[in-house]
Short mmCIF file of C-alpha atoms in Angstrom, two decimals:
data_model
loop_
_atom_site.label_atom_id
_atom_site.label_comp_id
_atom_site.label_asym_id
_atom_site.label_seq_id
_atom_site.Cartn_x
_atom_site.Cartn_y
_atom_site.Cartn_z
CA MET V 1154 86.55 92.97 70.71
CA SER V 1155 83.17 94.55 70.08
CA LEU V 1156 82.85 98.21 71.05
CA PHE V 1157 79.09 97.65 71.24
CA THR V 1158 79.59 94.93 73.85
CA HIS V 1159 81.99 97.19 75.76
CA LEU V 1160 79.30 99.88 75.81
CA LEU V 1161 76.67 97.46 77.09
CA ALA V 1162 79.01 96.15 79.80
CA CYS V 1163 79.71 99.73 80.88
CA LEU V 1164 75.99 100.57 81.00
CA LEU V 1165 75.32 97.45 83.06
CA GLY V 1166 78.01 98.53 85.53
CA MET V 1167 76.55 102.04 85.71
CA GLY V 1168 73.29 100.61 86.99
CA SER V 1169 74.95 98.73 89.84
CA TRP V 1170 75.01 101.54 92.42
CA VAL V 1171 73.59 104.56 90.61
CA SER V 1172 70.39 104.70 92.71
CA ILE V 1173 72.01 104.82 96.15
CA ASN V 1174 74.86 107.05 94.96
CA GLY V 1175 72.27 109.42 93.53
CA LEU V 1176 70.27 109.42 96.74
CA TRP V 1177 73.37 110.36 98.76
CA VAL V 1178 74.26 113.35 96.59
CA GLU V 1179 70.66 114.58 96.71
CA LEU V 1180 70.55 114.69 100.52
CA PRO V 1181 71.12 118.49 100.87
CA LEU V 1182 67.86 119.06 98.98
CA LEU V 1183 65.88 116.31 100.69
CA VAL V 1184 66.87 116.91 104.31
CA PRO V 1185 65.23 120.35 104.81
CA GLN V 1186 61.88 119.05 103.54
CA ILE V 1187 61.46 115.83 105.55
CA PRO V 1188 60.83 115.31 109.29
CA GLU V 1189 63.94 113.15 109.80
CA GLY V 1190 66.25 116.07 108.96
CA TRP V 1191 69.97 115.27 109.09
CA TYR V 1192 69.25 111.99 110.84
CA LEU V 1193 68.36 110.66 107.38
CA PRO V 1194 71.98 109.75 106.47
CA SER V 1195 72.16 107.55 109.58
CA TYR V 1196 68.89 105.88 108.65
CA LEU V 1197 70.18 105.31 105.12
CA SER V 1198 73.32 103.63 106.46
CA VAL V 1199 71.20 101.24 108.53
CA LEU V 1200 68.84 100.49 105.63
CA ILE V 1201 71.72 99.76 103.25
CA GLN V 1202 73.18 97.23 105.69
CA MET V 1203 69.76 95.64 106.27
CA ALA V 1204 69.51 95.25 102.49
CA ASN V 1205 72.44 92.81 102.61
CA VAL V 1206 69.75 90.15 103.08
CA GLY V 1207 69.65 90.13 99.25
CA PRO V 1208 73.28 89.18 98.61
CA LEU V 1209 73.17 86.84 101.62
CA PHE V 1210 70.31 84.92 100.04
CA VAL V 1211 72.07 84.71 96.66
CA THR V 1212 75.35 83.58 98.24
CA LEU V 1213 73.66 80.89 100.33
CA MET V 1214 71.81 79.62 97.27
CA HIS V 1215 75.06 79.35 95.32
CA ARG V 1216 76.70 77.59 98.26
CA PHE V 1217 74.02 75.05 99.19
CA GLN V 1218 71.85 74.83 96.02
CA PRO V 1219 74.26 75.42 93.11
CA GLY V 1220 72.48 75.75 89.79
CA LYS V 1221 69.04 76.19 91.34
CA LEU V 1222 69.03 80.01 91.28
CA ASN V 1223 68.30 81.54 87.89
CA GLU V 1224 70.88 84.34 87.89
CA THR V 1225 69.50 85.98 84.76
CA ALA V 1226 65.99 86.14 86.23
CA VAL V 1227 67.36 87.69 89.44
CA ILE V 1228 69.11 90.45 87.47
CA TYR V 1229 65.97 91.16 85.45
CA PHE V 1230 64.00 91.38 88.69
CA ILE V 1231 66.37 93.70 90.56
CA THR V 1232 66.91 96.07 87.62
CA GLY V 1233 63.16 96.26 87.07
CA LEU V 1234 62.59 96.83 90.78
CA GLY V 1235 65.23 99.58 90.78
CA THR V 1236 63.56 101.30 87.83
CA VAL V 1237 60.12 101.25 89.46
CA ALA V 1238 61.36 102.24 92.94
CA SER V 1239 63.32 105.21 91.57
CA LEU V 1240 60.26 106.34 89.64
CA LEU V 1241 58.02 106.03 92.72
CA LEU V 1242 60.47 108.16 94.71
CA ALA V 1243 59.70 111.07 92.40
CA PHE V 1244 56.06 110.92 93.50
CA PHE V 1245 56.25 109.90 97.18
CA TRP V 1246 59.56 111.08 98.67
CA LYS V 1247 57.88 113.97 100.54
CA GLU V 1248 54.89 111.94 101.74
CA THR V 1249 54.74 111.38 105.51
CA THR V 1250 52.86 108.95 107.74
CA VAL V 1251 52.22 109.37 111.46
CA VAL V 1252 54.11 106.69 113.38
CA ALA V 1253 54.06 106.67 117.18
CA GLY V 1254 52.56 110.15 117.18
CA ALA V 1255 55.22 111.72 114.95
CA PRO V 1256 55.36 112.20 111.17
CA ARG V 1257 57.80 109.89 109.40
CA SER V 1258 58.90 109.56 105.77
CA VAL V 1259 57.78 105.94 105.55
CA ALA V 1260 57.50 105.90 101.75
CA LEU V 1261 61.00 107.34 101.33
CA LEU V 1262 62.53 104.84 103.76
CA VAL V 1263 60.73 101.82 102.30
CA LEU V 1264 61.65 102.73 98.71
CA THR V 1265 65.23 103.39 99.84
CA PHE V 1266 65.34 99.89 101.33
CA PHE V 1267 64.21 98.44 97.98
CA LEU V 1268 66.88 100.44 96.13
CA SER V 1269 69.50 99.33 98.64
CA THR V 1270 68.49 95.70 98.13
CA VAL V 1271 68.81 96.18 94.36
CA ASP V 1272 72.28 97.71 94.57
CA CYS V 1273 73.62 95.30 97.21
CA THR V 1274 72.34 92.28 95.29
CA SER V 1275 73.97 93.57 92.11
CA SER V 1276 77.36 92.91 93.73
CA VAL V 1277 76.73 89.15 93.74
CA THR V 1278 74.86 88.89 90.43
CA PHE V 1279 76.34 91.38 87.94
CA LEU V 1280 79.94 90.27 88.49
CA PRO V 1281 79.22 86.53 88.08
CA PHE V 1282 77.18 87.33 84.95
CA MET V 1283 80.25 88.99 83.42
CA MET V 1284 81.88 85.54 83.62
CA ARG V 1285 79.92 84.68 80.48
CA LEU V 1286 81.83 87.27 78.42
CA LYS V 1287 85.49 87.43 77.52
CA PRO V 1288 87.79 88.61 80.34
CA GLN V 1289 88.43 92.04 78.77
CA TYR V 1290 84.84 93.13 79.37
CA LEU V 1291 85.12 92.82 83.15
CA THR V 1292 87.34 95.90 83.33
CA THR V 1293 84.80 97.80 81.21
CA TYR V 1294 82.13 96.76 83.70
CA TYR V 1295 84.22 98.27 86.51
CA ILE V 1296 84.50 101.52 84.53
CA GLY V 1297 80.71 101.63 84.40
CA GLU V 1298 80.52 100.91 88.12
CA GLY V 1299 82.78 103.91 88.72
CA LEU V 1300 80.57 106.05 86.50
CA SER V 1301 77.58 105.07 88.68
CA GLY V 1302 79.01 107.48 91.24
CA LEU V 1303 80.32 110.11 88.82
CA LEU V 1304 77.20 110.69 86.72
CA PRO V 1305 74.80 111.42 89.63
CA ALA V 1306 77.44 113.73 91.12
CA LEU V 1307 77.74 115.67 87.86
CA VAL V 1308 73.97 115.92 87.49
CA ALA V 1309 73.74 117.12 91.10
CA LEU V 1310 76.35 119.80 90.35
CA VAL V 1311 74.26 120.99 87.40
CA GLN V 1312 71.24 120.92 89.69
CA GLY V 1313 73.10 123.10 92.19
CA VAL V 1314 73.01 120.68 95.12
CA GLY V 1315 75.04 121.83 98.11
CA ILE V 1316 76.19 125.12 96.56
CA VAL V 1317 76.65 127.52 99.44
CA ASP V 1318 76.83 131.31 99.37
CA CYS V 1319 78.57 133.10 102.23
CA VAL V 1320 76.21 135.99 102.99
CA ASN V 1321 77.38 139.01 104.95
CA VAL V 1322 75.34 139.41 108.12
CA THR V 1323 75.95 141.67 111.08
CA GLY V 1324 74.55 141.78 114.57
CA ALA V 1325 75.57 145.42 115.17
CA ALA V 1326 71.99 146.70 115.04
CA TRP V 1327 70.90 144.19 117.67
CA ALA V 1328 74.04 144.34 119.83
CA PRO V 1329 74.93 148.03 120.31
CA ASN V 1330 77.57 147.28 122.97
CA ARG V 1331 79.64 145.23 120.51
CA THR V 1332 81.95 146.66 117.90
CA ALA V 1333 80.96 146.33 114.27
CA ALA V 1334 83.94 144.06 113.62
CA ALA V 1335 82.93 141.76 116.45
CA ALA V 1336 79.32 141.68 115.32
CA TYR V 1337 80.15 141.10 111.65
CA GLU V 1338 80.16 137.51 110.40
CA LEU V 1339 79.36 135.39 107.36
CA GLU V 1340 76.39 133.05 107.18
CA ALA V 1341 76.27 129.95 104.95
CA ARG V 1342 73.10 129.76 102.86
CA TYR V 1343 72.27 127.09 100.28
CA GLN V 1344 71.43 128.32 96.80
CA PRO V 1345 68.06 127.23 95.37
CA ALA V 1346 68.29 124.22 93.06
CA ASN V 1347 68.07 124.61 89.30
CA PHE V 1348 65.56 121.76 89.15
CA SER V 1349 63.59 119.78 91.71
CA PRO V 1350 64.41 116.42 93.35
CA GLU V 1351 61.55 114.92 91.36
CA VAL V 1352 63.42 115.54 88.11
CA PHE V 1353 66.56 114.01 89.63
CA PHE V 1354 64.65 110.86 90.57
CA TYR V 1355 63.31 110.66 87.01
CA PHE V 1356 66.96 110.69 85.90
CA LEU V 1357 67.81 107.83 88.29
CA SER V 1358 64.85 105.83 87.01
CA ALA V 1359 65.99 106.41 83.42
CA MET V 1360 69.49 105.22 84.34
CA MET V 1361 68.08 101.99 85.78
CA LEU V 1362 65.96 101.54 82.65
CA VAL V 1363 69.11 101.94 80.52
CA CYS V 1364 70.81 99.30 82.70
CA LEU V 1365 67.85 96.94 82.20
CA THR V 1366 67.96 97.51 78.44
CA ALA V 1367 71.72 96.90 78.34
CA PHE V 1368 71.28 93.62 80.20
CA LEU V 1369 68.53 92.58 77.78
CA LEU V 1370 70.85 93.23 74.82
CA LEU V 1371 73.75 91.44 76.51
CA ASN V 1372 71.58 88.35 76.66
CA HIS V 1373 69.97 88.45 73.22
CA HIS V 1374 71.88 90.64 70.75
CA PRO V 1375 73.76 88.62 68.08
CA ALA V 1376 76.84 90.86 68.30
CA VAL V 1377 77.20 90.01 71.98
CA ALA V 1378 76.77 86.29 71.36
CA ARG V 1379 80.04 86.33 69.39
CA GLU V 1380 81.83 87.83 72.40
CA ARG V 1381 80.88 85.11 74.85
CA ARG V 1382 83.73 83.16 76.37
CA ASN V 1383 81.98 79.87 75.68
CA SER V 1384 78.48 78.42 75.69
CA GLU V 1385 78.85 76.32 78.84
CA TYR V 1386 77.16 78.75 81.22
CA THR V 1387 73.47 78.56 82.02
CA ASN V 1388 71.84 80.33 84.94
CA GLY V 1389 75.23 81.43 86.19
CA VAL V 1390 76.87 78.00 86.46
CA LYS V 1391 78.51 75.77 83.92
CA ALA V 1392 76.28 73.19 82.36
CA THR V 1393 76.93 69.49 82.60
CA HIS V 1394 77.23 67.19 79.60
CA SER V 1395 75.93 63.69 79.90
CA ARG V 1396 75.94 62.67 76.24
CA GLY V 1397 78.68 61.87 73.80
CA GLY V 1398 81.09 60.82 76.53
CA LYS V 1399 81.71 64.39 77.67
CA SER V 1400 82.46 64.82 81.34
CA GLN V 1401 81.03 67.54 83.55
CA ALA V 1402 82.52 70.96 82.79
CA SER V 1403 84.12 72.61 85.74
CA GLU V 1404 86.02 75.72 86.64
CA LYS V 1405 89.23 73.75 86.38
CA GLY V 1406 88.94 74.14 82.61
CA ALA V 1407 90.20 77.69 82.96
CA LEU V 1408 93.66 76.23 83.46
CA ARG V 1409 93.75 75.30 79.79
CA THR V 1410 92.76 78.74 78.51
CA ASP V 1411 94.29 81.21 80.95
CA PRO V 1412 97.48 82.69 79.41
CA PHE V 1413 98.74 83.78 82.84
CA ARG V 1414 99.13 80.24 84.15
CA ALA V 1415 101.39 77.39 83.32
CA VAL V 1416 99.89 74.50 81.40
CA ASN V 1417 99.04 71.47 83.56
CA ALA V 1418 99.96 73.37 86.72
CA LYS V 1419 99.28 71.43 89.90
CA PRO V 1420 96.39 72.93 91.94
CA ARG V 1421 97.64 74.65 95.08
CA SER V 1422 94.25 74.74 96.81
CA GLY V 1423 90.65 73.73 96.33
CA PHE V 1424 89.56 77.29 95.53
CA GLY V 1425 88.66 77.98 91.90
CA THR V 1426 91.32 76.70 89.52
CA GLY V 1427 93.78 76.11 92.34
CA ALA V 1428 96.19 78.75 91.06
CA TYR V 1429 96.50 80.35 94.52
CA SER V 1430 97.24 78.76 97.86
CA THR V 1431 94.76 78.96 100.71
CA ARG V 1432 96.88 81.63 102.39
CA GLU V 1433 96.94 83.72 99.20
CA VAL V 1434 93.18 83.37 98.79
CA LEU V 1435 92.64 84.61 102.35
CA TYR V 1436 95.08 87.43 101.65
CA ILE V 1437 93.16 88.49 98.52
CA PHE V 1438 89.76 88.37 100.22
CA GLY V 1439 91.12 90.14 103.31
CA ILE V 1440 92.39 93.01 101.17
CA LEU V 1441 89.09 93.06 99.26
CA ALA V 1442 87.06 93.40 102.47
CA TRP V 1443 89.42 96.03 103.90
CA VAL V 1444 89.50 98.13 100.72
CA ASN V 1445 85.71 98.12 100.36
CA ALA V 1446 85.23 99.00 104.02
CA LEU V 1447 87.44 102.06 103.47
CA THR V 1448 86.12 103.17 100.08
CA ASN V 1449 82.42 102.43 100.58
CA VAL V 1450 81.83 103.48 104.19
CA VAL V 1451 84.66 104.54 106.49
CA VAL V 1452 86.22 107.41 104.56
CA PRO V 1453 83.08 108.65 102.71
CA SER V 1454 81.27 108.93 106.05
CA VAL V 1455 83.73 111.64 107.16
CA GLN V 1456 84.12 113.43 103.81
CA SER V 1457 82.32 116.59 104.88
CA TYR V 1458 84.28 116.73 108.15
CA SER V 1459 87.60 116.43 106.32
CA CYS V 1460 86.87 118.94 103.54
CA LEU V 1461 84.39 121.62 104.67
CA PRO V 1462 86.81 123.36 107.08
CA TYR V 1463 88.94 124.20 104.01
CA GLY V 1464 85.97 125.84 102.31
CA ASN V 1465 83.04 124.92 100.11
CA LYS V 1466 85.15 124.85 96.94
CA ALA V 1467 87.56 122.36 98.49
CA TYR V 1468 84.63 120.14 99.47
CA HIS V 1469 83.07 120.11 96.00
CA LEU V 1470 86.43 119.73 94.26
CA SER V 1471 87.30 116.76 96.47
CA ALA V 1472 83.94 115.08 95.86
CA THR V 1473 84.06 115.64 92.11
CA MET V 1474 87.68 114.61 91.59
CA ALA V 1475 87.20 111.52 93.76
CA ALA V 1476 84.24 110.54 91.59
CA VAL V 1477 86.41 111.02 88.48
CA ALA V 1478 89.31 109.01 89.96
CA ASN V 1479 87.22 105.85 90.29
CA PRO V 1480 86.48 105.26 86.57
CA LEU V 1481 89.94 106.62 85.73
CA ALA V 1482 91.55 103.84 87.78
CA CYS V 1483 89.41 101.30 85.94
CA PHE V 1484 90.40 102.82 82.60
CA ILE V 1485 94.07 102.56 83.55
CA ALA V 1486 93.52 98.89 84.38
CA VAL V 1487 92.35 98.29 80.81
CA PHE V 1488 95.88 98.98 79.57
CA ILE V 1489 97.98 98.25 82.68
CA SER V 1490 96.69 95.18 84.50
CA ILE V 1491 99.38 93.93 86.87
CA ARG V 1492 98.34 90.80 88.75
CA SER V 1493 100.95 91.07 91.47
CA LEU V 1494 99.94 90.25 95.03
CA LEU V 1495 102.91 92.30 96.23
CA LEU V 1496 101.83 95.38 94.25
CA MET V 1497 98.29 94.85 95.53
CA GLY V 1498 99.58 94.97 99.11
CA VAL V 1499 101.75 98.04 98.44
CA LEU V 1500 98.88 99.98 96.86
CA THR V 1501 96.59 98.97 99.72
CA CYS V 1502 99.13 100.29 102.24
CA VAL V 1503 99.44 103.56 100.30
CA GLY V 1504 95.67 103.96 100.10
CA THR V 1505 95.28 103.10 103.78
CA GLY V 1506 97.91 105.66 104.75
CA VAL V 1507 96.15 108.36 102.74
CA ALA V 1508 92.83 107.30 104.29
CA ALA V 1509 94.40 107.71 107.75
CA TYR V 1510 95.38 111.29 106.81
CA ILE V 1511 91.81 112.05 105.64
CA VAL V 1512 90.23 110.58 108.78
CA GLY V 1513 92.81 112.42 110.88
CA MET V 1514 91.85 115.75 109.31
CA ALA V 1515 88.18 114.89 109.90
CA ALA V 1516 88.93 114.19 113.57
CA LEU V 1517 90.67 117.58 113.86
CA SER V 1518 87.68 119.37 112.29
CA PRO V 1519 86.79 122.22 112.48
CA CYS V 1520 90.49 123.11 112.79
CA PRO V 1521 92.54 120.61 110.73
CA LEU V 1522 96.14 121.16 109.71
CA LEU V 1523 96.86 124.10 107.36
CA VAL V 1524 93.22 125.18 107.49
CA HIS V 1525 94.12 128.77 106.53
CA ASP V 1526 96.73 127.81 103.94
CA THR V 1527 96.26 127.03 100.24
CA SER V 1528 98.57 124.05 100.69
CA GLY V 1529 95.99 122.54 103.05
CA VAL V 1530 93.38 122.65 100.28
CA VAL V 1531 95.84 121.10 97.81
CA LEU V 1532 96.73 118.34 100.25
CA ILE V 1533 93.17 117.34 101.12
CA VAL V 1534 92.02 117.34 97.47
CA SER V 1535 95.11 115.38 96.42
CA ALA V 1536 94.58 112.94 99.29
CA TRP V 1537 91.06 112.17 98.09
CA ILE V 1538 92.26 111.63 94.51
CA VAL V 1539 95.13 109.32 95.52
CA PHE V 1540 92.92 107.42 97.98
CA VAL V 1541 90.23 106.62 95.42
CA LEU V 1542 92.69 106.06 92.55
CA THR V 1543 94.88 103.52 94.34
CA LEU V 1544 92.16 101.49 96.06
CA SER V 1545 89.87 101.48 93.00
CA TYR V 1546 92.75 100.00 91.00
CA VAL V 1547 93.21 97.35 93.70
CA LYS V 1548 89.52 96.41 93.48
CA VAL V 1549 89.70 96.03 89.70
CA ILE V 1550 92.81 93.85 89.86
CA ILE V 1551 91.19 91.61 92.48
CA GLY V 1552 88.12 91.33 90.25
CA VAL V 1553 90.31 90.33 87.29
CA ILE V 1554 92.14 87.72 89.39
CA LEU V 1555 88.94 86.21 90.77
CA ARG V 1556 87.30 86.26 87.37
CA ASP V 1557 89.87 83.72 86.19
CA GLU V 1558 89.07 81.56 89.22
CA GLY V 1559 85.57 80.91 87.97
CA HIS V 1560 81.95 81.86 88.55
CA SER V 1561 81.79 80.93 92.24
CA ALA V 1562 84.86 83.07 92.93
CA LEU V 1563 83.02 86.13 91.60
CA VAL V 1564 79.99 85.30 93.75
CA TRP V 1565 82.24 85.23 96.81
CA CYS V 1566 83.88 88.42 95.55
CA GLY V 1567 80.54 90.22 95.68
CA ALA V 1568 79.74 88.71 99.08
CA VAL V 1569 83.06 89.87 100.57
CA VAL V 1570 82.52 93.35 99.11
CA GLN V 1571 79.26 93.58 101.01
CA LEU V 1572 80.82 92.07 104.14
CA GLY V 1573 83.56 94.70 104.13
CA SER V 1574 81.00 97.47 103.70
CA LEU V 1575 78.94 96.02 106.57
CA LEU V 1576 81.93 95.91 108.92
CA GLY V 1577 82.81 99.49 107.99
CA ALA V 1578 79.27 100.67 108.68
CA VAL V 1579 79.11 98.86 112.04
CA THR V 1580 82.35 100.60 113.00
CA MET V 1581 81.60 104.12 111.77
CA PHE V 1582 77.91 104.46 112.60
CA PRO V 1583 78.38 104.70 116.38
CA LEU V 1584 81.48 106.90 116.03
CA VAL V 1585 79.73 109.43 113.79
CA SER V 1586 76.08 109.25 114.83
CA VAL V 1587 76.11 108.04 118.45
CA TYR V 1588 79.31 109.32 120.06
CA SER V 1589 79.65 112.36 117.75
CA LEU V 1590 83.44 112.14 117.61
CA PHE V 1591 83.54 114.40 114.54
CA SER V 1592 82.57 118.08 114.45
CA SER V 1593 81.46 119.90 111.31
CA GLY V 1594 83.40 122.85 109.99
CA ASP V 1595 81.75 126.07 108.84
CA PRO V 1596 82.77 126.84 105.23
CA CYS V 1597 82.15 130.55 105.80
CA ASN V 1598 83.44 131.14 109.33
CA SER V 1599 86.66 129.52 110.38
CA LYS V 1600 87.53 130.49 113.97
CA CYS V 1601 90.74 128.52 114.17
CA PRO V 1602 94.00 130.13 115.35
#
C-alpha cells in the first residue's frame, strides 16, 4: 500500500466535518459578540438539519437517475464552497443586518448553512468515492474523519477557548448584614483568547483547501492510480461495456474478489452483493442510524451539562479525550477489523449504556452523582472515552462491511448517517432548547449537598 495514498485519504476525511466541528468549538468566543447570544447553538442545530437537502438530493439522484450525477464534480464543488465560505466567515461573522426591527447575524447564519450543506453532503459523496480505492484506504479515511473533530479542538485549546478562571469576589462591602463567609463566592470569568476568531476561520479555510488539494491528487496523481481497486468506476458508478462481448459490470463482481466471502455464494438478498439477508441489512442500517444519532447529536448536546458540574478541568479533559478517542478507534480498526454482527450489537449496547449514564448525569445537573468526589470526575471522563471509542469502532466496521457491498451501499450509508443525526436533533432540540430539561452547572460554585 502507498503511504502517500493513505495520507491523501486521511486529509480527505479531515475535510469532511472540520468546518462545522470548528464552528462548534469556537462558540464561547462568538456568542458574546453577536446579538443571538447563546441561542446560536440552537440556530446551528436547525441549520445543520436544513442542510440535509444536499445529501437528500444526491441520494435521490443515485436512486432514480443512476450514473447521471457526476460525483467527482460534486466533491470539487462542495470542497471549493467550504473553502470560500470559511474564508468569508473571517470577514463577515460579526456583521449584522436589521431584520424585523432587531439586529441579526444574517451573514454568519447564511455562511453556516453553506458549510453545513458542504459537510452533510460529504457523507454521501466522500464515502462512495473511496470505493474507487482499495478497501484498506477506507479505514484511513475514517481516521481523517475523526481528526476533523480533534484538530479544531486542539487549535481551540491553544487559542484559549472556554478557559475559565474562578475569581474571588465578595459581597461583604455591599451587604453589611451578611457574614463574610456568606458573602464570599467565586465567579467564573473567561480568559481572553490568544488569537481572534478571524485567525481560527483562516485555519478552517486552509483545512478545506488542503482537503480540496488532497482530492485533486487522489484523482490525478500517478501514485494513486496504482492503488485503485479497478478502472470500472466513472462518476461514482461502474461503467458498462458494450464491446468485445463484455457484459455490464455490476456490484455482484465483488463476490469474486472479496476474501471474506465464499466463492459462488448464493445471494441472500437483493442488496449489494447479496451477502446479507434483508433482516441483517435492516439490522446494520438500524444500528448505523442509532449510533450516529447518539454520537452526532444526542450525547454531544448535553456534554456541558454532564461535565461542567465536576469542574472546568473535567469538562475540557472530557472534550479533548473524546476527540482523541474517535481517530484512535479508527486506528485500532486498521489492525483489528472484526466483521461480526454480534460484536457490533454488543459494542452498540455497551456504548448505549454509557451514553445513558452521561445523559443521566446531565439530567441531574447541577448536582450529579459524586459531584464533590474525584471518582465522579474519573467516571465522567472515562464514560466519554468509552462512549466515543466503542461507537466510533462500530461506525468504522459498518463502513467496511458496506464498502464491500458496492458503491450504492456507501451512498445509502451516508444517507442513513444523516437520517440518524436528523432524528437525534428532532428529539433533543425541544428537550434542551424548548422545555429546558437540563440545567447548567457552575464550574466555580457547586451548591450541592
